[in-house]
CSV table of C-alpha atoms in Angstrom, one decimal:
chain,number,residue,atom,x,y,z
A,1,MET,CA,-13.4,35.8,20.2
A,2,ILE,CA,-12.8,32.1,20.1
A,3,LYS,CA,-15.2,31.8,17.2
A,4,ASP,CA,-13.1,34.4,15.3
A,5,MET,CA,-10.0,32.4,15.9
A,6,PHE,CA,-11.8,29.2,14.8
A,7,ASP,CA,-13.0,30.9,11.6
A,8,LYS,CA,-9.6,32.2,10.8
A,9,GLN,CA,-8.2,28.7,11.2
A,10,VAL,CA,-10.9,27.3,8.9
A,11,ILE,CA,-10.0,29.9,6.3
A,12,GLU,CA,-6.4,29.0,6.5
A,13,LEU,CA,-7.2,25.3,6.1
A,14,LYS,CA,-9.3,26.0,3.1
A,15,LYS,CA,-6.5,28.0,1.5
A,16,LEU,CA,-4.1,25.2,2.3
A,17,TRP,CA,-6.3,22.6,0.6
A,18,GLY,CA,-6.3,24.5,-2.6
A,19,ASN,CA,-2.6,24.3,-2.9
A,20,LYS,CA,-1.6,20.7,-2.7
A,21,ARG,CA,2.2,21.3,-2.7
A,22,GLN,CA,1.9,23.6,0.3
A,23,LEU,CA,-0.4,21.2,2.0
A,24,LEU,CA,2.1,18.4,1.6
A,25,PHE,CA,4.8,20.6,2.9
A,26,GLN,CA,2.8,21.5,6.0
A,27,LEU,CA,1.8,17.9,6.7
A,28,LEU,CA,5.4,16.8,6.5
A,29,ASN,CA,6.4,19.6,8.8
A,30,LEU,CA,3.8,18.4,11.3
A,31,ALA,CA,5.1,14.8,10.9
A,32,MET,CA,8.7,15.9,11.4
A,33,ILE,CA,7.8,17.7,14.7
A,34,VAL,CA,6.0,14.6,16.0
A,35,PHE,CA,8.7,12.3,14.9
A,36,SER,CA,11.4,14.5,16.4
A,37,ALA,CA,9.8,13.9,19.8
A,38,LEU,CA,9.5,10.2,19.0
A,39,MET,CA,13.1,9.9,17.9
A,40,ILE,CA,14.4,11.6,21.0
A,41,TRP,CA,12.5,9.0,23.0
A,42,LYS,CA,13.9,6.2,20.9
A,43,GLY,CA,17.3,7.7,21.2
A,44,LEU,CA,17.0,7.6,25.0
A,45,MET,CA,15.8,4.0,24.8
A,46,PHE,CA,18.9,3.2,22.8
A,47,MET,CA,21.3,4.9,25.1
A,48,THR,CA,19.8,3.7,28.4
A,49,LYS,CA,19.0,0.1,27.1
A,50,SER,CA,15.7,0.5,28.9
A,51,GLU,CA,12.3,-0.1,27.5
A,52,SER,CA,11.0,2.9,29.2
A,53,PRO,CA,13.7,5.5,29.9
A,54,VAL,CA,11.3,8.0,31.6
A,55,VAL,CA,8.6,7.0,34.0
A,56,VAL,CA,6.1,8.7,36.3
A,57,VAL,CA,5.8,7.8,40.0
A,58,LEU,CA,2.2,6.7,40.5
A,59,SER,CA,2.1,5.9,44.2
A,60,GLY,CA,3.3,7.3,47.4
A,61,SER,CA,5.3,4.3,48.4
A,62,MET,CA,8.7,6.0,48.1
A,63,GLU,CA,7.9,9.1,50.1
A,64,PRO,CA,9.6,11.3,51.2
A,65,ALA,CA,12.2,10.6,48.5
A,66,PHE,CA,9.8,10.5,45.5
A,67,GLN,CA,6.3,11.8,45.5
A,68,ARG,CA,3.4,10.9,43.3
A,69,GLY,CA,3.7,12.8,40.1
A,70,ASP,CA,7.5,12.9,39.9
A,71,ILE,CA,9.3,12.0,36.7
A,72,LEU,CA,12.2,9.5,37.0
A,73,PHE,CA,15.0,9.1,34.4
A,74,LEU,CA,16.2,5.5,34.2
A,75,ASN,CA,19.4,3.9,33.1
A,76,ASN,CA,19.5,0.2,32.4
A,77,ALA,CA,23.0,0.1,31.0
A,78,VAL,CA,24.4,-0.6,34.4
A,79,GLU,CA,25.7,-4.1,34.9
A,80,GLU,CA,25.0,-4.6,38.5
A,81,VAL,CA,22.5,-3.1,40.8
A,82,GLY,CA,23.4,-2.9,44.5
A,83,VAL,CA,21.7,-2.5,47.8
A,84,GLY,CA,20.2,1.0,48.3
A,85,ASP,CA,19.7,1.7,44.6
A,86,VAL,CA,16.3,2.9,43.6
A,87,VAL,CA,15.1,0.7,40.7
A,88,VAL,CA,12.0,0.4,38.6
A,89,PHE,CA,10.9,-3.2,38.0
A,90,LYS,CA,8.0,-5.1,36.4
A,91,ILE,CA,6.6,-8.3,37.8
A,92,LYS,CA,6.1,-10.9,35.2
A,93,ASP,CA,2.7,-10.7,33.5
A,94,ARG,CA,1.8,-7.4,35.1
A,95,ASP,CA,1.7,-4.1,33.3
A,96,ILE,CA,2.5,-1.5,35.8
A,97,PRO,CA,6.1,-0.9,36.7
A,98,ILE,CA,7.0,-0.3,40.4
A,99,VAL,CA,9.5,2.1,41.8
A,100,HIS,CA,11.2,0.8,45.0
A,101,ARG,CA,14.6,0.4,46.7
A,102,ILE,CA,16.8,-2.7,46.7
A,103,LEU,CA,17.0,-4.3,50.2
A,104,LYS,CA,19.0,-7.5,49.7
A,105,VAL,CA,21.2,-8.9,46.9
A,106,HIS,CA,22.3,-12.5,46.7
A,107,GLU,CA,24.8,-13.7,44.1
A,108,ASP,CA,25.8,-17.3,43.6
A,109,GLU,CA,29.0,-18.6,42.0
A,110,ASN,CA,27.5,-18.6,38.5
A,111,GLY,CA,26.8,-15.0,38.6
A,112,LYS,CA,23.1,-15.3,39.0
A,113,VAL,CA,21.6,-12.5,41.1
A,114,GLU,CA,18.6,-12.5,43.3
A,115,LEU,CA,17.1,-9.2,44.6
A,116,LEU,CA,14.6,-8.2,47.2
A,117,THR,CA,13.0,-4.8,47.2
A,118,LYS,CA,10.9,-2.6,49.5
A,119,GLY,CA,9.3,0.8,49.2
A,120,ASP,CA,10.7,3.4,51.6
A,121,ASN,CA,7.2,4.2,52.8
A,122,ASN,CA,5.9,0.7,53.1
A,123,ARG,CA,6.0,-1.4,56.3
A,124,VAL,CA,6.9,-4.7,54.7
A,125,ASP,CA,9.1,-5.8,51.8
A,126,ASP,CA,7.7,-6.5,48.4
A,127,ARG,CA,7.2,-10.3,48.7
A,128,GLY,CA,3.5,-9.6,48.9
A,129,LEU,CA,3.6,-7.9,45.5
A,130,TYR,CA,5.5,-10.5,43.7
A,131,ALA,CA,3.8,-13.3,41.7
A,132,PRO,CA,2.5,-16.1,43.9
A,133,GLY,CA,5.4,-18.4,44.8
A,134,GLN,CA,8.0,-15.8,43.8
A,135,LEU,CA,10.4,-14.9,46.5
A,136,TRP,CA,13.1,-13.0,44.6
A,137,LEU,CA,13.5,-10.7,41.7
A,138,GLU,CA,16.0,-11.3,38.9
A,139,ARG,CA,18.1,-8.8,37.0
A,140,GLU,CA,15.8,-9.2,33.9
A,141,ASP,CA,12.9,-7.9,35.8
A,142,ILE,CA,14.6,-4.6,36.4
A,143,LEU,CA,13.7,-1.9,33.9
A,144,GLY,CA,16.4,0.4,35.1
A,145,LYS,CA,18.1,2.3,37.9
A,146,ALA,CA,16.8,5.7,38.7
A,147,THR,CA,19.5,8.3,37.9
A,148,GLY,CA,17.6,11.6,37.9
A,149,THR,CA,14.3,13.1,38.8
A,150,LEU,CA,12.0,16.1,38.1
A,151,ARG,CA,9.6,17.1,40.8
A,152,TYR,CA,5.8,17.2,40.0
A,153,VAL,CA,6.3,17.5,36.2
A,154,GLY,CA,4.6,14.1,35.8
A,155,MET,CA,1.3,15.4,37.1
A,156,VAL,CA,0.4,16.2,33.5
A,157,THR,CA,0.8,12.5,32.5
A,158,ILE,CA,-1.4,11.5,35.5
A,159,ALA,CA,-4.1,14.0,34.5
A,160,LEU,CA,-4.0,12.8,30.8
A,161,ASN,CA,-4.3,9.2,32.0
A,162,ASP,CA,-7.2,9.9,34.3
A,163,TYR,CA,-9.1,11.9,31.7
A,164,PRO,CA,-8.3,10.4,28.3
A,165,VAL,CA,-10.4,13.1,26.5
A,166,LEU,CA,-7.7,15.6,27.4
A,167,LYS,CA,-5.2,13.7,25.2
A,168,TYR,CA,-7.3,14.0,22.1
A,169,VAL,CA,-8.1,17.7,22.7
A,170,LEU,CA,-4.4,18.5,23.3
A,171,VAL,CA,-3.1,16.7,20.3
A,172,GLY,CA,-5.9,18.0,18.1
A,173,MET,CA,-5.2,21.6,19.0
A,174,MET,CA,-1.5,21.3,18.5
A,175,GLY,CA,-1.9,19.6,15.1
A,176,LEU,CA,-4.3,22.4,13.9
A,177,PHE,CA,-1.9,25.1,14.9
A,178,VAL,CA,1.1,23.5,13.3
A,179,LEU,CA,-0.7,22.9,10.1
A,180,THR,CA,-1.9,26.4,9.7
A,181,SER,CA,1.2,28.3,10.9
A,182,LYS,CA,3.6,28.9,8.0
A,183,GLU,CA,7.1,29.1,9.3
A,184,GLY,CA,8.3,26.4,6.9
B,1,MET,CA,6.7,28.5,-1.4
B,2,ALA,CA,4.4,30.5,-3.7
B,3,LYS,CA,0.7,30.7,-3.6
B,4,LYS,CA,-1.3,30.9,-6.8
B,5,ASN,CA,-4.2,33.0,-5.5
B,6,THR,CA,-3.7,36.0,-7.8
B,7,LYS,CA,-6.5,35.0,-10.1
B,8,ASN,CA,-9.0,34.7,-7.3
B,9,VAL,CA,-8.1,38.1,-6.0
B,10,GLU,CA,-8.3,39.7,-9.4
B,11,GLU,CA,-11.7,38.2,-10.0
B,12,GLU,CA,-12.9,39.4,-6.6
B,13,ALA,CA,-11.7,42.9,-7.2
B,14,GLU,CA,-13.2,43.2,-10.6
B,15,GLY,CA,-16.5,41.8,-9.2
B,16,GLU,CA,-16.5,44.5,-6.6
B,17,LEU,CA,-15.7,47.3,-9.0
B,18,GLU,CA,-18.7,46.3,-11.1
B,19,ASP,CA,-21.0,46.0,-8.1
B,20,GLU,CA,-20.2,49.2,-6.3
B,21,GLU,CA,-21.8,52.3,-7.5
B,22,ASP,CA,-20.8,54.9,-5.0
B,23,ASN,CA,-17.3,55.3,-3.5
B,24,GLU,CA,-14.2,53.2,-3.9
B,25,ASP,CA,-14.1,52.5,-0.2
B,26,GLU,CA,-16.5,49.6,-0.8
B,27,GLU,CA,-13.6,47.6,-2.3
B,28,GLU,CA,-11.6,47.6,0.9
B,29,ILE,CA,-14.2,45.8,2.9
B,30,GLU,CA,-13.5,42.6,1.0
B,31,LEU,CA,-9.8,42.7,1.4
B,32,LEU,CA,-7.6,40.8,3.7
B,33,GLN,CA,-7.2,42.1,7.2
B,34,VAL,CA,-4.2,41.4,9.4
B,35,ASP,CA,-3.3,42.3,12.9
B,36,THR,CA,-0.6,44.9,12.1
B,37,GLY,CA,1.2,44.0,15.3
B,38,ASP,CA,1.8,40.5,14.1
B,39,MET,CA,5.1,41.0,12.2
B,40,ILE,CA,5.2,37.4,11.0
B,41,LYS,CA,1.8,37.4,9.5
B,42,VAL,CA,2.4,40.8,7.8
B,43,LYS,CA,5.6,39.5,6.2
B,44,GLN,CA,3.9,36.3,5.2
B,45,ILE,CA,1.0,38.0,3.4
B,46,MET,CA,3.3,40.4,1.6
B,47,ASP,CA,5.6,37.6,0.6
B,48,GLU,CA,2.7,35.6,-0.8
B,49,THR,CA,1.5,38.6,-2.8
B,50,VAL,CA,5.0,39.4,-4.2
B,51,ALA,CA,5.5,35.7,-5.1
B,52,ALA,CA,2.1,35.5,-6.9
B,53,ALA,CA,2.8,38.8,-8.8
B,54,VAL,CA,6.2,37.5,-10.0
B,55,LEU,CA,4.7,34.1,-10.9
B,56,GLU,CA,2.4,35.8,-13.4
B,57,HIS,CA,5.5,36.3,-15.6
B,58,ILE,CA,7.7,33.3,-14.9
B,59,ASP,CA,7.2,29.7,-13.7
B,60,GLU,CA,8.4,28.5,-10.3
B,61,ASP,CA,11.4,26.3,-10.0
B,62,TYR,CA,10.5,23.4,-7.8
B,63,LYS,CA,14.0,21.7,-7.6
B,64,LEU,CA,15.0,22.9,-4.1
B,65,ASP,CA,11.5,22.4,-2.9
B,66,ASN,CA,11.4,18.8,-4.1
B,67,ILE,CA,14.8,18.1,-2.5
B,68,LYS,CA,13.4,19.3,0.8
B,69,LEU,CA,10.3,17.3,0.5
B,70,ILE,CA,12.3,14.2,-0.4
B,71,ILE,CA,14.5,14.6,2.7
B,72,MET,CA,11.5,15.1,4.9
B,73,THR,CA,9.9,12.0,3.5
B,74,ALA,CA,13.0,9.9,4.0
B,75,ALA,CA,13.4,11.1,7.6
B,76,CYS,CA,9.7,10.2,8.3
B,77,ALA,CA,10.3,6.8,6.7
B,78,PHE,CA,13.2,6.1,9.1
B,79,ALA,CA,11.1,7.2,12.0
B,80,MET,CA,8.3,4.9,11.0
B,81,VAL,CA,10.7,2.0,10.7
B,82,ALA,CA,12.1,2.7,14.2
B,83,GLN,CA,8.6,2.9,15.6
B,84,PHE,CA,6.9,0.0,13.8
B,85,ALA,CA,9.7,-2.6,13.4
B,86,PRO,CA,8.3,-5.9,14.5
B,87,ILE,CA,11.3,-6.9,16.6
B,88,PRO,CA,10.9,-6.6,20.4
B,89,PHE,CA,13.0,-4.2,22.2
B,90,PRO,CA,16.3,-5.5,23.5
B,91,ASP,CA,17.2,-7.1,20.2
B,92,SER,CA,16.0,-4.2,18.0
B,93,ARG,CA,18.4,-1.8,19.8
B,94,ILE,CA,20.8,-1.7,16.9
B,95,ILE,CA,18.2,-0.9,14.4
B,96,LEU,CA,16.8,1.8,16.6
B,97,GLY,CA,20.2,3.3,17.0
B,98,ALA,CA,20.8,3.3,13.2
B,99,CYS,CA,17.3,4.8,12.5
B,100,CYS,CA,17.8,7.5,15.1
B,101,CYS,CA,21.2,8.5,13.7
B,102,CYS,CA,19.8,8.7,10.2
B,103,TYR,CA,16.8,10.7,11.3
B,104,PHE,CA,18.9,13.3,13.1
B,105,VAL,CA,21.4,13.5,10.3
B,106,LEU,CA,18.6,14.1,7.8
B,107,SER,CA,17.0,16.6,10.1
B,108,GLY,CA,20.3,18.4,10.4
B,109,VAL,CA,20.8,18.5,6.7
B,110,LEU,CA,17.3,20.0,6.3
B,111,GLN,CA,18.0,22.6,8.8
B,112,LEU,CA,21.3,23.5,7.1
B,113,ILE,CA,19.5,23.9,3.8
B,114,THR,CA,16.9,26.1,5.3
B,115,THR,CA,19.5,28.3,7.0
B,116,PHE,CA,22.3,28.6,4.4
B,117,VAL,CA,20.8,27.9,1.0
B,118,ASP,CA,17.3,29.4,1.3
B,119,MET,CA,18.3,32.4,3.5
B,120,ASP,CA,15.8,35.1,2.9
B,121,SER,CA,14.6,34.0,-0.6
B,122,ILE,CA,10.8,33.6,-1.0
B,123,LEU,CA,10.7,32.4,-4.5
B,124,ILE,CA,13.0,30.8,-7.1
B,125,THR,CA,12.1,30.6,-10.7
B,126,ARG,CA,13.2,28.8,-13.8
B,127,PRO,CA,14.8,30.7,-16.7
B,128,LEU,CA,12.4,32.1,-19.2
B,129,SER,CA,11.7,29.9,-22.3
B,130,LYS,CA,11.7,31.5,-25.7
B,131,ASN,CA,8.6,29.8,-27.0
B,132,GLY,CA,6.3,28.5,-24.4
B,133,PRO,CA,4.0,30.4,-22.1
B,134,ASN,CA,5.8,31.8,-19.1
B,135,GLY,CA,4.0,32.3,-15.8
B,136,CYS,CA,0.3,32.1,-15.1
B,137,GLY,CA,-0.9,35.6,-15.6
B,138,PRO,CA,-3.0,36.8,-18.5
B,139,GLU,CA,-1.1,37.0,-21.8
B,140,GLU,CA,-1.9,40.6,-22.5
B,141,LYS,CA,-0.1,41.8,-19.4
B,142,LYS,CA,3.2,40.0,-20.2
B,143,THR,CA,6.0,41.4,-22.3
B,144,LYS,CA,6.5,39.5,-25.6
B,145,THR,CA,9.6,37.3,-25.4
B,146,SER,CA,11.1,39.1,-28.4
B,147,GLN,CA,10.9,42.4,-26.7
B,148,ILE,CA,12.6,41.5,-23.4
B,149,LYS,CA,15.9,43.3,-23.3
B,150,ASN,CA,17.6,41.4,-20.5
B,151,LYS,CA,18.8,38.3,-22.2
B,152,ASP,CA,20.1,36.9,-19.0
B,153,LEU,CA,16.6,36.0,-18.0
B,154,PHE,CA,16.6,33.3,-20.6
B,155,GLN,CA,19.7,31.7,-19.1
B,156,TYR,CA,19.3,32.1,-15.3
B,157,GLY,CA,16.3,31.8,-13.1
B,158,VAL,CA,15.2,34.7,-10.8
B,159,ARG,CA,15.6,34.6,-7.0
B,160,VAL,CA,13.2,36.8,-5.2
B,161,ARG,CA,14.3,37.8,-1.7
B,162,SER,CA,12.5,39.8,0.9
B,163,GLN,CA,13.8,41.6,4.0
B,164,PHE,CA,11.6,42.8,6.7
B,165,PRO,CA,13.5,43.4,9.9
B,166,ARG,CA,11.7,43.1,13.2
B,167,PHE,CA,10.0,46.3,14.4
B,168,SER,CA,10.9,48.1,11.2
B,169,GLU,CA,8.4,49.6,8.8
B,170,TRP,CA,10.5,49.1,5.7
B,171,TYR,CA,9.9,46.1,3.5
B,172,THR,CA,12.6,45.4,0.9
B,173,VAL,CA,12.1,43.2,-2.2
B,174,ILE,CA,15.2,42.1,-4.1
B,175,LEU,CA,15.1,40.4,-7.5
B,176,GLU,CA,18.4,38.9,-8.6
B,177,LEU,CA,19.6,36.2,-11.0
B,178,GLN,CA,19.8,32.7,-9.5
B,179,ASN,CA,23.1,30.8,-9.7
B,180,LYS,CA,25.1,33.7,-11.1
B,181,GLU,CA,28.1,34.8,-9.1
B,182,LYS,CA,27.8,38.3,-7.9
B,183,SER,CA,24.6,38.8,-9.7
B,184,PRO,CA,23.4,42.4,-10.1
B,185,CYS,CA,20.0,43.0,-8.6
B,186,VAL,CA,16.9,45.1,-8.8
B,187,SER,CA,15.5,46.1,-5.5
B,188,GLN,CA,12.9,48.4,-4.0
B,189,LYS,CA,12.0,49.4,-0.4
B,190,TRP,CA,8.6,50.3,0.7
B,191,SER,CA,7.1,51.4,3.9
B,192,VAL,CA,4.4,49.0,5.0
B,193,GLY,CA,2.2,52.0,5.6
B,194,GLN,CA,1.8,52.2,1.8
B,195,PHE,CA,-0.1,48.9,1.7
B,196,PHE,CA,-1.7,48.6,5.1
B,197,ASP,CA,-4.0,51.1,6.8
B,198,LYS,CA,-4.6,51.6,10.5
B,199,GLU,CA,-7.1,48.7,10.8
B,200,GLY,CA,-4.8,46.4,9.0
B,201,MET,CA,-6.6,46.2,5.6
B,202,PHE,CA,-4.2,45.1,3.0
B,203,ASP,CA,-3.9,46.7,-0.4
B,204,GLU,CA,-3.0,43.6,-2.4
B,205,ILE,CA,-3.5,45.1,-5.9
B,206,GLY,CA,-1.3,48.0,-5.0
B,207,LEU,CA,1.6,45.8,-4.0
B,208,GLN,CA,1.1,43.6,-7.1
B,209,MET,CA,1.4,46.7,-9.3
B,210,GLU,CA,4.5,47.8,-7.6
B,211,VAL,CA,6.1,44.3,-8.0
B,212,ASP,CA,5.1,44.4,-11.6
B,213,LYS,CA,7.0,47.6,-12.1
B,214,LEU,CA,10.0,46.1,-10.3
B,215,TYR,CA,9.8,43.1,-12.6
B,216,HIS,CA,9.7,45.2,-15.7
B,217,ARG,CA,12.8,46.9,-14.5
B,218,LEU,CA,14.5,43.5,-14.4
B,219,GLU,CA,13.2,42.7,-17.8
B,220,ASN,CA,14.8,45.8,-19.2
B,221,GLY,CA,18.0,45.1,-17.4
B,222,ASP,CA,17.8,48.3,-15.3
B,223,TYR,CA,19.9,47.1,-12.4
B,224,ASP,CA,20.6,49.0,-9.2
B,225,LYS,CA,23.9,50.8,-9.4
B,226,ASP,CA,25.1,50.3,-5.8
B,227,VAL,CA,25.2,46.5,-5.4
B,228,ASP,CA,27.1,46.5,-2.0
B,229,ALA,CA,24.2,48.2,-0.3
B,230,LYS,CA,22.1,45.2,-0.9
B,231,LYS,CA,24.0,42.8,1.3
B,232,LYS,CA,22.0,40.2,3.0
B,233,ASP,CA,21.0,41.1,6.5
C-alpha cells in the first residue's frame, strides 16, 4: 500500500515537472507555508524583544512547577524582573539557556541590577553554574520572563533533538505532500 | 491553472485504439483512476480536463496568475531578508518588524485575491485574435475565425467556472465572458456518473467532447436564457 502511495506521488511529481508554471506555483506555495511559520516566529521575537520567545524545558530542576518537555513562552519586554519571577537566562559563552527562579535582586543607585537565581528543585543556588568568578547575573543575561506554558508539548522537540534523522524525515514528507497537493 | 496534457492523452487513446483488436473495454485500462470518495481529487481531475479542452480553442490569459506569482515572490523575498539579515538580534528588531508586517500584508492580499477575484473560476483566457492561431489543439478541429458567430469572443476573454458542491453528484461548468458586466453565460450540468465508473476509471475523452460541444455553443452565441439561475454558490 505504501508503495502505491509512493508511486502515485512520483507520477504527480513527473506531471508537475512537465508544466513549469505549475511547478513554480507549487514551489512558491511550499515556500509561503514555510515562511509563514518563520514569520510568526519572527513576529513573536519582535513583540517579546527576546531572541528565543519559545523554549523547551530540558531538565527537571524546576519541578514540580515545570517538567522536562514543557514549552515556555517568554517575554523580554519587561523592564524589571523581581524576586520570584521564573526567568530564562544564558551564561556568557555557553549555549544552553537555563530556566530558574530569581532568588535575590540588588539594585544600586545607578540603576544597575544584580540577580541571583536558583532552581526550585535544586538544593543550592546557581552560583555553581555561573562562569568562574561570576557571582551575580545581570539584566542582559536574561532572555525573558516566563509568561505562559504548555505541558509536555515540547517532548516532540526533545525527540527531534535526540534523533536528528527524524527531522529530515518529517520535513521531507511534509514537503512532498505540499508539492503534490493542488489546492493552490 | 491549466494543464496542457490533452495531446498526450489523445496520442495514448489513439495508440490503444490501434492496438486493441477485440473489445473497446481495453481502452479503459489505460485511463486515469481516482478514488471516487475523494471529492477534491475528482473535481481537480475534471477541472484539468475541462481546462485542457477549452485551451484547444483559445490561449490562456496569464495576467492574474503572474500577479499572484509576483506577490508570492515578493513575500518570500521579505521573509528571506528577515531571516538572513546580517545584523544581530536586538538591533535588527525594527527591520524584523517591518519585514513581518510586509509579509503578512502581502499574504493577506494574496488570500483576498484567491477568495474574491478567483472565486470558482478554473481558467481565464485571452480574447480570440482574428489572424493568429488560437489555442493548442489541432487546426482541423477548430472553427475558422471567419465563421465564429459570437463576435464578443474577439473582444472579451472567457472565464471558465466550475461548481461541484460537496457530497453532490452534479458537476456544473459555466463559460462566461470575462470583464463584461452581467455577462450572459453558457452552462451545463453533468452527473459525475457519466464520466466515472464504479472503480473510479475516468472517461477523459467523453468529458472533452462534452466541453467541446459547450464551447461551440458559446461560439455560436447560444447563451442560456435564465441567467439568474447561474448565481455563484
